[in-house]
Amino acid sequence: MSSIGTVLVTGGTGQTGRVVTDLLHRRGVDVVVASRHYPQERPAPGVRQVRFDWADAATYDEALRDVDSIYLLPPPLDADPADVVGSFLRRARDAGVGRAVLLNSSAFPLRTPGLHAVRLTVGQMPEWSVLLASGFMQNFLGSHPTAVTVREHHEIVAAAGDGRMGWIDAADVAAVAAELLTRADHDSREHVLTGPQALSYHDLVATIAAEWSLPVRYRPVTPAERTVQLVDAGVPQTFADALVGADVLTASGAEDRVTREVAQLAGRNATSFAEFLRRHPLRPAMTTTPEK
């Protein structure tokens, strides 16, 4: 494609979608922010908001109107999104959309075929990219279950053993996405995105202690125990299986890697975990006494 005029950002109010929207707007690219719930604030000039629901195909056409490129965030907590994403992308092609950039995970195991199939589905588009991101550092912030456990119980629970992962800042993923959504010399392929270091949970708790002055411990559990914990917390069984499968992959050493894709595509070094924690200091009100 010679030029990109308008980009549709699905999951436009999410942790990567918000940043992608902001980066594209700064570049002067028109953006369509798609979400089940409209943001409260008035959109900036050049930003259009639309209601979009993966489960409601009647919302697709308005979202795709006059769009050239799509940032594709599959339905959340869906372990088999290929069919619904494929249906949407067929509508997109018919509407003249030429490019899609899919956010996926590098850590989903092969025994969750639906999460792999969606990577093949995006290849229906004339131009495409798949972002295979490692674990998000944002898991340690806000209302994410890992963050809540860190704050309230001063521990991290996982079935990852001593395995390492190249944890990444979601803002770095968004920066790569914004580049791939708009660049003229697009190369359709997969991109494995990591932070600058492969870290174990032992490394993570040590960094949290150093940067947040919070005494956190890592409590490894078995895959079966972790699955029960996630399901009890309300995670659908199939998606809990996928998340635990990611832990098992990490434990095996499959995620112990670092790539230079962020620097090469976004033109900046990937954020380290220590730097990330310094940028997001733990508020005093969040500090609690660990359980005995």
mmCIF file of C-alpha atoms in Angstrom:
data_model
loop_
_atom_site.group_PDB
_atom_site.id
_atom_site.type_symbol
_atom_site.label_atom_id
_atom_site.label_comp_id
_atom_site.label_asym_id
_atom_site.label_seq_id
_atom_site.Cartn_x
_atom_site.Cartn_y
_atom_site.Cartn_z
ATOM 1 C CA MET A 1 0.000 0.000 0.000
ATOM 2 C CA SER A 2 1.338 3.437 -0.902
ATOM 3 C CA SER A 3 -0.309 5.363 1.947
ATOM 4 C CA ILE A 4 -2.470 4.852 5.020
ATOM 5 C CA GLY A 5 -5.235 7.375 5.558
ATOM 6 C CA THR A 6 -7.365 5.879 8.346
ATOM 7 C CA VAL A 7 -6.623 3.162 10.909
ATOM 8 C CA LEU A 8 -9.232 1.189 12.833
ATOM 9 C CA VAL A 9 -8.093 0.344 16.366
ATOM 10 C CA THR A 10 -10.080 -2.543 17.848
ATOM 11 C CA GLY A 11 -9.837 -2.723 21.614
ATOM 12 C CA GLY A 12 -9.331 1.013 21.273
ATOM 13 C CA THR A 13 -9.801 1.761 24.971
ATOM 14 C CA GLY A 14 -7.456 -1.044 26.134
ATOM 15 C CA GLN A 15 -3.889 -0.797 27.370
ATOM 16 C CA THR A 16 -2.296 -1.061 23.919
ATOM 17 C CA GLY A 17 -5.195 0.423 21.936
ATOM 18 C CA ARG A 18 -5.118 3.736 23.797
ATOM 19 C CA VAL A 19 -1.401 4.146 23.127
ATOM 20 C CA VAL A 20 -1.712 3.107 19.468
ATOM 21 C CA THR A 21 -4.470 5.700 19.030
ATOM 22 C CA ASP A 22 -2.381 8.439 20.636
ATOM 23 C CA LEU A 23 0.734 7.627 18.582
ATOM 24 C CA LEU A 24 -1.210 7.550 15.316
ATOM 25 C CA HIS A 25 -2.978 10.804 16.140
ATOM 26 C CA ARG A 26 0.389 12.480 16.778
ATOM 27 C CA ARG A 27 1.468 11.336 13.309
ATOM 28 C CA GLY A 28 -1.563 12.990 11.766
ATOM 29 C CA VAL A 29 -3.253 9.683 10.920
ATOM 30 C CA ASP A 30 -7.049 9.544 11.203
ATOM 31 C CA VAL A 31 -8.150 6.913 13.732
ATOM 32 C CA VAL A 32 -11.372 5.005 14.322
ATOM 33 C CA VAL A 33 -11.511 3.902 17.962
ATOM 34 C CA ALA A 34 -13.655 0.772 18.254
ATOM 35 C CA SER A 35 -14.936 -0.352 21.638
ATOM 36 C CA ARG A 36 -17.988 -1.883 23.263
ATOM 37 C CA HIS A 37 -18.075 1.198 25.479
ATOM 38 C CA TYR A 38 -17.400 4.735 24.308
ATOM 39 C CA PRO A 39 -14.759 6.712 26.189
ATOM 40 C CA GLN A 40 -16.178 9.469 28.365
ATOM 41 C CA GLU A 41 -14.031 12.256 26.968
ATOM 42 C CA ARG A 42 -14.675 14.019 23.668
ATOM 43 C CA PRO A 43 -12.414 12.587 20.947
ATOM 44 C CA ALA A 44 -9.641 14.695 19.431
ATOM 45 C CA PRO A 45 -9.986 16.008 15.866
ATOM 46 C CA GLY A 46 -9.297 13.180 13.426
ATOM 47 C CA VAL A 47 -10.466 10.526 15.890
ATOM 48 C CA ARG A 48 -13.845 8.847 15.345
ATOM 49 C CA GLN A 49 -15.437 6.629 17.977
ATOM 50 C CA VAL A 50 -17.662 3.674 17.063
ATOM 51 C CA ARG A 51 -19.395 0.974 19.034
ATOM 52 C CA PHE A 52 -17.845 -2.389 18.182
ATOM 53 C CA ASP A 53 -18.662 -5.800 19.584
ATOM 54 C CA TRP A 54 -17.077 -8.998 18.273
ATOM 55 C CA ALA A 55 -20.301 -10.837 19.138
ATOM 56 C CA ASP A 56 -22.464 -8.434 17.094
ATOM 57 C CA ALA A 57 -21.672 -8.500 13.377
ATOM 58 C CA ALA A 58 -24.071 -5.581 12.874
ATOM 59 C CA THR A 59 -21.362 -3.330 14.366
ATOM 60 C CA TYR A 60 -18.713 -4.322 11.814
ATOM 61 C CA ASP A 61 -19.612 -2.225 8.762
ATOM 62 C CA GLU A 62 -19.609 1.168 10.473
ATOM 63 C CA ALA A 63 -16.289 0.373 12.127
ATOM 64 C CA LEU A 64 -14.768 -0.526 8.736
ATOM 65 C CA ARG A 65 -16.086 2.490 6.842
ATOM 66 C CA ASP A 66 -13.284 4.295 4.953
ATOM 67 C CA VAL A 67 -10.581 2.320 6.805
ATOM 68 C CA ASP A 68 -7.211 1.397 5.244
ATOM 69 C CA SER A 69 -5.508 -0.498 8.083
ATOM 70 C CA ILE A 70 -6.628 -2.369 11.232
ATOM 71 C CA TYR A 71 -5.054 -2.921 14.631
ATOM 72 C CA LEU A 72 -6.571 -6.270 15.517
ATOM 73 C CA LEU A 73 -7.156 -7.282 19.121
ATOM 74 C CA PRO A 74 -9.119 -10.582 19.176
ATOM 75 C CA PRO A 75 -12.058 -11.150 21.538
ATOM 76 C CA PRO A 76 -10.740 -11.210 25.115
ATOM 77 C CA LEU A 77 -10.736 -14.495 27.059
ATOM 78 C CA ASP A 78 -11.621 -16.410 23.884
ATOM 79 C CA ALA A 79 -9.363 -19.424 23.357
ATOM 80 C CA ASP A 80 -10.712 -20.060 19.835
ATOM 81 C CA PRO A 81 -11.288 -16.692 18.115
ATOM 82 C CA ALA A 82 -10.327 -17.698 14.557
ATOM 83 C CA ASP A 83 -13.856 -18.026 13.160
ATOM 84 C CA VAL A 84 -15.155 -14.687 14.388
ATOM 85 C CA VAL A 85 -11.940 -12.882 13.428
ATOM 86 C CA GLY A 86 -11.981 -14.559 10.022
ATOM 87 C CA SER A 87 -15.568 -13.399 9.412
ATOM 88 C CA PHE A 88 -14.606 -9.848 10.355
ATOM 89 C CA LEU A 89 -11.547 -9.850 8.099
ATOM 90 C CA ARG A 90 -13.617 -11.058 5.132
ATOM 91 C CA ARG A 91 -15.848 -8.019 5.693
ATOM 92 C CA ALA A 92 -12.708 -5.893 5.923
ATOM 93 C CA ARG A 93 -11.351 -7.126 2.589
ATOM 94 C CA ASP A 94 -14.720 -6.539 0.940
ATOM 95 C CA ALA A 95 -14.659 -2.989 2.342
ATOM 96 C CA GLY A 96 -11.256 -2.356 0.766
ATOM 97 C CA VAL A 97 -9.076 -2.621 3.858
ATOM 98 C CA GLY A 98 -5.567 -3.581 2.800
ATOM 99 C CA ARG A 99 -3.636 -4.232 6.023
ATOM 100 C CA ALA A 100 -4.115 -5.785 9.456
ATOM 101 C CA VAL A 101 -1.747 -5.965 12.423
ATOM 102 C CA LEU A 102 -2.716 -8.677 14.920
ATOM 103 C CA LEU A 103 -1.690 -8.692 18.571
ATOM 104 C CA ASN A 104 -1.045 -12.242 19.775
ATOM 105 C CA SER A 105 1.125 -13.920 22.399
ATOM 106 C CA SER A 106 4.426 -15.687 21.892
ATOM 107 C CA ALA A 107 3.671 -17.989 24.838
ATOM 108 C CA PHE A 108 0.466 -19.758 23.830
ATOM 109 C CA PRO A 109 1.232 -23.484 23.531
ATOM 110 C CA LEU A 110 0.415 -25.585 20.484
ATOM 111 C CA ARG A 111 -2.221 -27.434 22.477
ATOM 112 C CA THR A 112 -4.403 -24.288 22.229
ATOM 113 C CA PRO A 113 -4.908 -24.518 18.447
ATOM 114 C CA GLY A 114 -7.529 -21.765 18.272
ATOM 115 C CA LEU A 115 -5.050 -19.162 19.461
ATOM 116 C CA HIS A 116 -2.618 -20.296 16.778
ATOM 117 C CA ALA A 117 -5.260 -20.488 14.054
ATOM 118 C CA VAL A 118 -6.048 -16.790 14.398
ATOM 119 C CA ARG A 119 -2.444 -16.080 13.367
ATOM 120 C CA LEU A 120 -3.123 -17.896 10.089
ATOM 121 C CA THR A 121 -6.462 -16.136 9.652
ATOM 122 C CA VAL A 122 -4.883 -12.697 9.478
ATOM 123 C CA GLY A 123 -2.943 -13.930 6.451
ATOM 124 C CA GLN A 124 -6.190 -13.496 4.504
ATOM 125 C CA MET A 125 -5.332 -9.808 4.235
ATOM 126 C CA PRO A 126 -3.268 -8.379 1.341
ATOM 127 C CA GLU A 127 -0.763 -7.056 3.926
ATOM 128 C CA TRP A 128 -0.471 -8.325 7.477
ATOM 129 C CA SER A 129 1.674 -8.507 10.594
ATOM 130 C CA VAL A 130 1.430 -10.681 13.698
ATOM 131 C CA LEU A 131 2.898 -9.318 16.918
ATOM 132 C CA LEU A 132 3.933 -12.223 19.145
ATOM 133 C CA ALA A 133 4.391 -10.383 22.413
ATOM 134 C CA SER A 134 5.871 -11.820 25.584
ATOM 135 C CA GLY A 135 4.254 -11.214 28.991
ATOM 136 C CA PHE A 136 3.109 -7.639 29.631
ATOM 137 C CA MET A 137 4.729 -5.702 32.455
ATOM 138 C CA GLN A 138 1.302 -4.100 32.942
ATOM 139 C CA ASN A 139 0.265 -7.366 34.645
ATOM 140 C CA PHE A 140 1.859 -5.854 37.758
ATOM 141 C CA LEU A 141 -0.351 -2.742 37.723
ATOM 142 C CA GLY A 142 -3.938 -1.856 38.519
ATOM 143 C CA SER A 143 -6.643 -4.493 38.803
ATOM 144 C CA HIS A 144 -4.820 -7.340 37.052
ATOM 145 C CA PRO A 145 -4.953 -10.445 39.306
ATOM 146 C CA THR A 146 -1.145 -10.616 39.476
ATOM 147 C CA ALA A 147 -0.979 -6.982 40.577
ATOM 148 C CA VAL A 148 -3.649 -7.469 43.213
ATOM 149 C CA THR A 149 -1.825 -10.497 44.619
ATOM 150 C CA VAL A 150 1.443 -8.540 44.733
ATOM 151 C CA ARG A 151 -0.158 -5.629 46.586
ATOM 152 C CA GLU A 152 -2.449 -7.525 48.928
ATOM 153 C CA HIS A 153 -0.471 -10.694 49.652
ATOM 154 C CA HIS A 154 3.061 -9.657 48.663
ATOM 155 C CA GLU A 155 3.532 -12.706 46.481
ATOM 156 C CA ILE A 156 3.425 -13.910 42.889
ATOM 157 C CA VAL A 157 1.869 -17.289 42.149
ATOM 158 C CA ALA A 158 2.696 -19.065 38.887
ATOM 159 C CA ALA A 159 3.406 -22.492 37.405
ATOM 160 C CA ALA A 160 6.495 -21.253 35.561
ATOM 161 C CA GLY A 161 9.151 -22.835 37.791
ATOM 162 C CA ASP A 162 12.508 -21.137 37.307
ATOM 163 C CA GLY A 163 11.791 -20.319 33.658
ATOM 164 C CA ARG A 164 12.559 -16.931 32.175
ATOM 165 C CA MET A 165 10.548 -14.647 29.897
ATOM 166 C CA GLY A 166 11.413 -11.409 28.093
ATOM 167 C CA TRP A 167 8.686 -9.318 29.773
ATOM 168 C CA ILE A 168 7.667 -6.291 27.711
ATOM 169 C CA ASP A 169 6.031 -2.911 28.306
ATOM 170 C CA ALA A 170 2.701 -2.733 26.427
ATOM 171 C CA ALA A 171 3.684 0.782 25.322
ATOM 172 C CA ASP A 172 6.600 -0.712 23.386
ATOM 173 C CA VAL A 173 4.215 -3.153 21.693
ATOM 174 C CA ALA A 174 1.951 -0.229 20.785
ATOM 175 C CA ALA A 175 4.893 1.684 19.311
ATOM 176 C CA VAL A 176 5.739 -1.261 17.055
ATOM 177 C CA ALA A 177 2.075 -1.614 16.073
ATOM 178 C CA ALA A 178 1.785 2.065 15.140
ATOM 179 C CA GLU A 179 4.819 1.743 12.890
ATOM 180 C CA LEU A 180 3.587 -1.406 11.152
ATOM 181 C CA LEU A 181 0.081 -0.002 10.702
ATOM 182 C CA THR A 182 1.344 2.961 8.702
ATOM 183 C CA ARG A 183 4.759 2.295 7.135
ATOM 184 C CA ALA A 184 4.939 2.197 3.340
ATOM 185 C CA ASP A 185 7.476 -0.648 3.022
ATOM 186 C CA HIS A 186 5.394 -3.258 4.820
ATOM 187 C CA ASP A 187 6.793 -6.781 5.094
ATOM 188 C CA SER A 188 4.077 -9.340 5.910
ATOM 189 C CA ARG A 189 5.472 -11.600 8.653
ATOM 190 C CA GLU A 190 5.460 -12.417 12.360
ATOM 191 C CA HIS A 191 7.417 -10.352 14.896
ATOM 192 C CA VAL A 192 8.473 -11.746 18.292
ATOM 193 C CA LEU A 193 8.497 -8.816 20.720
ATOM 194 C CA THR A 194 10.316 -8.918 24.053
ATOM 195 C CA GLY A 195 11.819 -6.583 26.579
ATOM 196 C CA PRO A 196 15.606 -6.189 26.939
ATOM 197 C CA GLN A 197 16.051 -9.006 29.485
ATOM 198 C CA ALA A 198 14.710 -12.509 30.034
ATOM 199 C CA LEU A 199 13.620 -12.609 33.675
ATOM 200 C CA SER A 200 12.418 -15.365 35.986
ATOM 201 C CA TYR A 201 9.812 -14.737 38.663
ATOM 202 C CA HIS A 202 12.688 -14.780 41.148
ATOM 203 C CA ASP A 203 14.206 -11.870 39.201
ATOM 204 C CA LEU A 204 10.852 -10.064 39.102
ATOM 205 C CA VAL A 205 10.270 -10.187 42.857
ATOM 206 C CA ALA A 206 13.842 -9.010 43.508
ATOM 207 C CA THR A 207 13.304 -6.030 41.177
ATOM 208 C CA ILE A 208 9.950 -5.206 42.774
ATOM 209 C CA ALA A 209 11.604 -5.253 46.201
ATOM 210 C CA ALA A 210 14.380 -2.963 44.990
ATOM 211 C CA GLU A 211 12.248 -0.461 43.058
ATOM 212 C CA TRP A 212 9.041 -0.428 45.106
ATOM 213 C CA SER A 213 10.515 -1.331 48.519
ATOM 214 C CA LEU A 214 7.887 -4.060 48.684
ATOM 215 C CA PRO A 215 8.901 -7.453 50.120
ATOM 216 C CA VAL A 216 7.424 -9.856 47.574
ATOM 217 C CA ARG A 217 7.955 -13.613 47.368
ATOM 218 C CA TYR A 218 7.470 -16.001 44.462
ATOM 219 C CA ARG A 219 5.352 -19.072 45.192
ATOM 220 C CA PRO A 220 5.629 -21.674 42.437
ATOM 221 C CA VAL A 221 2.690 -24.066 42.088
ATOM 222 C CA THR A 222 1.867 -26.997 39.852
ATOM 223 C CA PRO A 223 -0.045 -26.460 36.580
ATOM 224 C CA ALA A 224 -3.081 -28.237 38.061
ATOM 225 C CA GLU A 225 -3.069 -25.976 41.114
ATOM 226 C CA ARG A 226 -2.740 -22.850 38.967
ATOM 227 C CA THR A 227 -5.596 -23.926 36.708
ATOM 228 C CA VAL A 228 -7.899 -24.333 39.704
ATOM 229 C CA GLN A 229 -6.876 -20.904 41.031
ATOM 230 C CA LEU A 230 -7.650 -19.195 37.725
ATOM 231 C CA VAL A 231 -10.995 -20.918 37.243
ATOM 232 C CA ASP A 232 -11.970 -20.080 40.839
ATOM 233 C CA ALA A 233 -11.104 -16.447 40.032
ATOM 234 C CA GLY A 234 -13.605 -16.468 37.161
ATOM 235 C CA VAL A 235 -11.345 -17.190 34.172
ATOM 236 C CA PRO A 236 -13.086 -19.460 31.618
ATOM 237 C CA GLN A 237 -11.706 -23.009 31.686
ATOM 238 C CA THR A 238 -10.383 -22.986 28.105
ATOM 239 C CA PHE A 239 -8.578 -19.686 28.608
ATOM 240 C CA ALA A 240 -7.244 -20.768 32.001
ATOM 241 C CA ASP A 241 -5.773 -23.806 30.256
ATOM 242 C CA ALA A 242 -4.092 -21.484 27.725
ATOM 243 C CA LEU A 243 -2.629 -19.274 30.459
ATOM 244 C CA VAL A 244 -1.286 -22.236 32.396
ATOM 245 C CA GLY A 245 0.080 -23.640 29.145
ATOM 246 C CA ALA A 246 2.034 -20.391 28.778
ATOM 247 C CA ASP A 247 3.488 -20.944 32.260
ATOM 248 C CA VAL A 248 4.497 -24.476 31.307
ATOM 249 C CA LEU A 249 6.209 -23.180 28.159
ATOM 250 C CA THR A 250 8.082 -20.646 30.253
ATOM 251 C CA ALA A 251 9.139 -23.340 32.708
ATOM 252 C CA SER A 252 10.526 -25.385 29.802
ATOM 253 C CA GLY A 253 12.758 -22.510 28.674
ATOM 254 C CA ALA A 254 10.823 -21.809 25.460
ATOM 255 C CA GLU A 255 10.355 -18.112 26.349
ATOM 256 C CA ASP A 256 13.944 -17.546 27.499
ATOM 257 C CA ARG A 257 14.880 -15.187 24.648
ATOM 258 C CA VAL A 258 15.392 -11.529 23.819
ATOM 259 C CA THR A 259 14.776 -9.921 20.435
ATOM 260 C CA ARG A 260 15.661 -6.530 18.970
ATOM 261 C CA GLU A 261 12.363 -6.009 17.156
ATOM 262 C CA VAL A 262 11.285 -3.050 19.326
ATOM 263 C CA ALA A 263 14.489 -1.138 18.626
ATOM 264 C CA GLN A 264 14.481 -2.040 14.937
ATOM 265 C CA LEU A 265 10.841 -1.139 14.302
ATOM 266 C CA ALA A 266 10.015 1.535 16.883
ATOM 267 C CA GLY A 267 13.440 3.191 16.809
ATOM 268 C CA ARG A 268 13.952 3.067 20.571
ATOM 269 C CA ASN A 269 15.238 0.588 23.106
ATOM 270 C CA ALA A 270 12.698 -1.637 24.832
ATOM 271 C CA THR A 271 11.848 -0.646 28.416
ATOM 272 C CA SER A 272 13.497 -2.645 31.194
ATOM 273 C CA PHE A 273 11.389 -3.980 34.071
ATOM 274 C CA ALA A 274 13.245 -1.786 36.578
ATOM 275 C CA GLU A 275 12.631 1.297 34.435
ATOM 276 C CA PHE A 276 8.974 0.337 34.063
ATOM 277 C CA LEU A 277 8.519 0.106 37.829
ATOM 278 C CA ARG A 278 10.197 3.493 38.298
ATOM 279 C CA ARG A 279 7.773 5.010 35.781
ATOM 280 C CA HIS A 280 4.846 3.473 37.681
ATOM 281 C CA PRO A 281 5.653 3.922 41.386
ATOM 282 C CA LEU A 282 3.610 2.005 43.919
ATOM 283 C CA ARG A 283 1.200 4.415 45.576
ATOM 284 C CA PRO A 284 1.280 4.391 49.406
ATOM 285 C CA ALA A 285 -2.436 3.602 49.550
ATOM 286 C CA MET A 286 -1.735 0.364 47.691
ATOM 287 C CA THR A 287 0.804 -0.898 50.231
ATOM 288 C CA THR A 288 -0.585 -3.559 52.578
ATOM 289 C CA THR A 289 0.742 -5.863 55.235
ATOM 290 C CA PRO A 290 1.549 -9.303 53.843
ATOM 291 C CA GLU A 291 -0.444 -12.243 55.108
ATOM 292 C CA LYS A 292 1.213 -14.507 57.644
#
